[in-house]
Structures are given as C-alpha cells and as structure tokens.
mmCIF file of C-alpha atoms in Angstrom:
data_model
loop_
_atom_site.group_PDB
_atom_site.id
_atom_site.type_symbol
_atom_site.label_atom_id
_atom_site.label_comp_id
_atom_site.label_asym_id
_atom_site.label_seq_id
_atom_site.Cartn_x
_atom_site.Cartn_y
_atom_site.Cartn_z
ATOM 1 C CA UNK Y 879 21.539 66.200 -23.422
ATOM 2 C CA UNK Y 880 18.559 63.897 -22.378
ATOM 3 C CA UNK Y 881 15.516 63.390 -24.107
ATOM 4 C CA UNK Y 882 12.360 62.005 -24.078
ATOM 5 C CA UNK Y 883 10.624 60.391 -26.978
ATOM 6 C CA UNK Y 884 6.852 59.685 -27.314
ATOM 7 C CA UNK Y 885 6.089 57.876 -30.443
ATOM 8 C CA UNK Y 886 2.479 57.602 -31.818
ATOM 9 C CA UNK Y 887 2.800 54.405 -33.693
ATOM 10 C CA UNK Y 888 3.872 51.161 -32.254
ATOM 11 C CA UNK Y 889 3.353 48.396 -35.167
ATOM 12 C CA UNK Y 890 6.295 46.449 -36.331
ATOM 13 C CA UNK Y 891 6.936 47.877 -39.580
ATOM 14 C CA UNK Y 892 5.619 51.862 -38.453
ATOM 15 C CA UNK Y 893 7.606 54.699 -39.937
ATOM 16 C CA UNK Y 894 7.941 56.497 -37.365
ATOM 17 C CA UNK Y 895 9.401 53.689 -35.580
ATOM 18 C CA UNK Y 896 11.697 53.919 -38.148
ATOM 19 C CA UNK Y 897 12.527 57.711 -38.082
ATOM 20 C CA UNK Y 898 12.862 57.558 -34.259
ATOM 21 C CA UNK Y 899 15.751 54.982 -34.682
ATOM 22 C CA UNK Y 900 17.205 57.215 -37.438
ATOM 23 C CA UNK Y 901 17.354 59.849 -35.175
ATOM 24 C CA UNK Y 902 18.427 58.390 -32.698
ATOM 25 C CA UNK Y 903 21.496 56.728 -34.334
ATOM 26 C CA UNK Y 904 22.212 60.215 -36.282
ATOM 27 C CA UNK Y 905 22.043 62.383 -32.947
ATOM 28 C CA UNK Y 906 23.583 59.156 -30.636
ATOM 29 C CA UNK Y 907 26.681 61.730 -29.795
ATOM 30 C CA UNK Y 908 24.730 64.917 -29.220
ATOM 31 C CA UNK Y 909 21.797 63.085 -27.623
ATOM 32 C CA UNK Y 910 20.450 60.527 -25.763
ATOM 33 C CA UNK Y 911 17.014 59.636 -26.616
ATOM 34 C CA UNK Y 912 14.885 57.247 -24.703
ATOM 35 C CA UNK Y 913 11.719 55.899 -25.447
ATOM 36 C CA UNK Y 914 8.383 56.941 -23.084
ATOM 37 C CA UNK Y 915 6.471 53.198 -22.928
ATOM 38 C CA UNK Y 916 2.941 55.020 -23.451
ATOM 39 C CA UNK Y 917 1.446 52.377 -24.888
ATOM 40 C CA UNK Y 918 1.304 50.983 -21.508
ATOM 41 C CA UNK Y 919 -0.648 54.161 -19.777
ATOM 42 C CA UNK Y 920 -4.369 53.681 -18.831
ATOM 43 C CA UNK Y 921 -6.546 55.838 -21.044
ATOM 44 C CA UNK Y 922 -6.579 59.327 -18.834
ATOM 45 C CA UNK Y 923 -9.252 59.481 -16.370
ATOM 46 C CA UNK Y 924 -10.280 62.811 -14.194
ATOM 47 C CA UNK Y 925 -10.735 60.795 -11.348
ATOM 48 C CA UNK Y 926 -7.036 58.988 -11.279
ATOM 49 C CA UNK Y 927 -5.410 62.585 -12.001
ATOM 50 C CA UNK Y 928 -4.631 63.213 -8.809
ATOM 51 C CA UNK Y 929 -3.484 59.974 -7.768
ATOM 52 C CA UNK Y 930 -2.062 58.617 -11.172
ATOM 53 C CA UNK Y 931 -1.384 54.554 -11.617
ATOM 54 C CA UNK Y 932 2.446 53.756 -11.037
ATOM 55 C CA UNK Y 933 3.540 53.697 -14.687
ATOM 56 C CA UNK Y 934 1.800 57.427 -15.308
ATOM 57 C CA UNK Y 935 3.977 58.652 -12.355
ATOM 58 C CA UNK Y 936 6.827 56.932 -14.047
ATOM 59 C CA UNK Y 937 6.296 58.694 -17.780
ATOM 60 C CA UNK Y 938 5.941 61.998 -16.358
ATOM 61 C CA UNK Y 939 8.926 61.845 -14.038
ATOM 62 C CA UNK Y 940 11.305 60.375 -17.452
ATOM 63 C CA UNK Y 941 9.756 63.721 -19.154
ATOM 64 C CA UNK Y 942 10.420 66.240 -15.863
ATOM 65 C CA UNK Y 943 13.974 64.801 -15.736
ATOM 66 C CA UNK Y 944 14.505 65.422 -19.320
ATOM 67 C CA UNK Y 945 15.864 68.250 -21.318
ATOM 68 C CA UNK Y 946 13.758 68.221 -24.564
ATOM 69 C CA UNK Y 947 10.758 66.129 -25.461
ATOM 70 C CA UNK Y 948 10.493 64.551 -29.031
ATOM 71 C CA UNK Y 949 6.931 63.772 -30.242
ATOM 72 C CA UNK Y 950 7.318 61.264 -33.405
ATOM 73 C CA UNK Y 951 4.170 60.329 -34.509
ATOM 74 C CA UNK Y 952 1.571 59.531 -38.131
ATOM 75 C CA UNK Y 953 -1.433 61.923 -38.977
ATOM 76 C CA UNK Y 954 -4.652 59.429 -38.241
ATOM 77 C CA UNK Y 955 -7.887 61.134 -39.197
ATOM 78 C CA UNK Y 956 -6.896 64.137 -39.454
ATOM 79 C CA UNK Y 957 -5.405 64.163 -35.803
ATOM 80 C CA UNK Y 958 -3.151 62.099 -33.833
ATOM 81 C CA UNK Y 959 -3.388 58.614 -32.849
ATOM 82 C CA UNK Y 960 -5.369 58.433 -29.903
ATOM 83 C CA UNK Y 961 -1.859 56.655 -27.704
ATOM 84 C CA UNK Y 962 -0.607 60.389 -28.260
ATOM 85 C CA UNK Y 963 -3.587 62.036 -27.406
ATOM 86 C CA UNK Y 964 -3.557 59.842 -24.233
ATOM 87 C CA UNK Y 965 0.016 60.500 -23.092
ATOM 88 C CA UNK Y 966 -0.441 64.172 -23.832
ATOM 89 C CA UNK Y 967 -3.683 64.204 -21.484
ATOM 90 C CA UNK Y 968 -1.624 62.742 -18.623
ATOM 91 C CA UNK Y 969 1.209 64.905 -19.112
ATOM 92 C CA UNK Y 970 -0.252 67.955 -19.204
ATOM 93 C CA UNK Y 971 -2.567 67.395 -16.262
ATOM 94 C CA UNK Y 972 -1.701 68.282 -12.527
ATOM 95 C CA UNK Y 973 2.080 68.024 -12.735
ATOM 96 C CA UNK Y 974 2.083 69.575 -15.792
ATOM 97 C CA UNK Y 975 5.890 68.244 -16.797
ATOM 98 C CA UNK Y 976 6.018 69.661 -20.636
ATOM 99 C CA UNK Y 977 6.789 73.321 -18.999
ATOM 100 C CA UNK Y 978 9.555 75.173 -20.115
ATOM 101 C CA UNK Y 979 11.075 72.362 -22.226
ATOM 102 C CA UNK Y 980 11.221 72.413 -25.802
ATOM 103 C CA UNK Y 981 9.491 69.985 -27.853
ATOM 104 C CA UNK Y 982 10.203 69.028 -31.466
ATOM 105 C CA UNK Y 983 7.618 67.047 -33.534
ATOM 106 C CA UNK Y 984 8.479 65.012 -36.788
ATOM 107 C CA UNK Y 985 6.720 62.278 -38.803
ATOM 108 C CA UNK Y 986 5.516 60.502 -41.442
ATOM 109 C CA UNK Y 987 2.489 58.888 -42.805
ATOM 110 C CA UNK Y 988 1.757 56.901 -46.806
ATOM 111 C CA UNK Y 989 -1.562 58.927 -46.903
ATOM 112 C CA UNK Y 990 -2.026 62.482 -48.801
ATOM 113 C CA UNK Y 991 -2.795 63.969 -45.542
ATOM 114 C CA UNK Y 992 0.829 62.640 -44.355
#
C-alpha cells in the first residue's frame, strides 16, 4: 500500500515531523509513506487552476497514484496552518485527486487547543 503524506509543519524540531517518522517506521512493512513537498506549492490562485505550475501537477499526480492520503499536521489559530490550507486548495480544485481515497488525520500541538 502507497501513501501520501502532507504534513502541516515543517520546522526542525516540529512534532508532527516527528509523528510522521514514527509512523512511518511503525507501518514501514504495511506501508509506504512518502512525503508531498507542499511547502514548495505557490499559494493557490483561480487563475493558475487550470493550468497549474509544474510542481502542483506533480503533488496531485503523487496523491492520484496513491492509495490513502495521511494529513499530519498542528492546530494554529484555531485552524490549520495556512501550507495545509494551501495544498488542500490545489488538491481539491479541477482534478479533484482526494476522491474516493481515504484520508486519515493525526497530530499534535504544546497548546490547550492541541
């Protein structure tokens, strides 16, 4: 089985960083997990949707090709960091590639809210 990860949180010493490689190392002979780079996508423009930069084309086609998407990601404000937000606009958008796959969402975050 092939999945996709999209992680909300890309600083050095991020928890969720953290539980992604956890999970990945638990699941390693059930799954394989890689990593979506959406910290590289532009921010999601209307205009672009319909002929998306290279590296948008490439994220969506890693998520149509998988079977499963994992969404590991904080709570910010109340909501999720905007990265997430981003990656979920372009995804969902035209081609939309999260159809019919399931999705599992985990994470963690120091604050209350968390």
């Amino acid at each position: 089985m092939k999945c996709v990860a999209l992680i909300g949180s890309d600083r050095k010493e991020s928890y969720n960083q953290k539980i992604f490689r956890f999970i990945q190392t638990r699941y390693k002979n059930q799954v394989q997990f890689e990593e979506a780079p959406i910290h590289q996508l532009p921010m999601f423009h209307q205009d672009d949707e319909q002929d998306p930069p290279t590296i948008v084309t490439q994220v969506k086609n890693r998520i149509k090709k998988s079977d499963g998407i994992l969404i590991v990601t904080p709570e910010y404000n109340h909501s999720v960091p905007a990265v997430l937000k981003n990656a979920l606009d372009w995804a969902s958008r035209v081609e939309k590639v999260f159809t019919k796959k399931p999705v599992m969402i985990v994470g963690a975050s120091p604050g209350v809210l968390g």
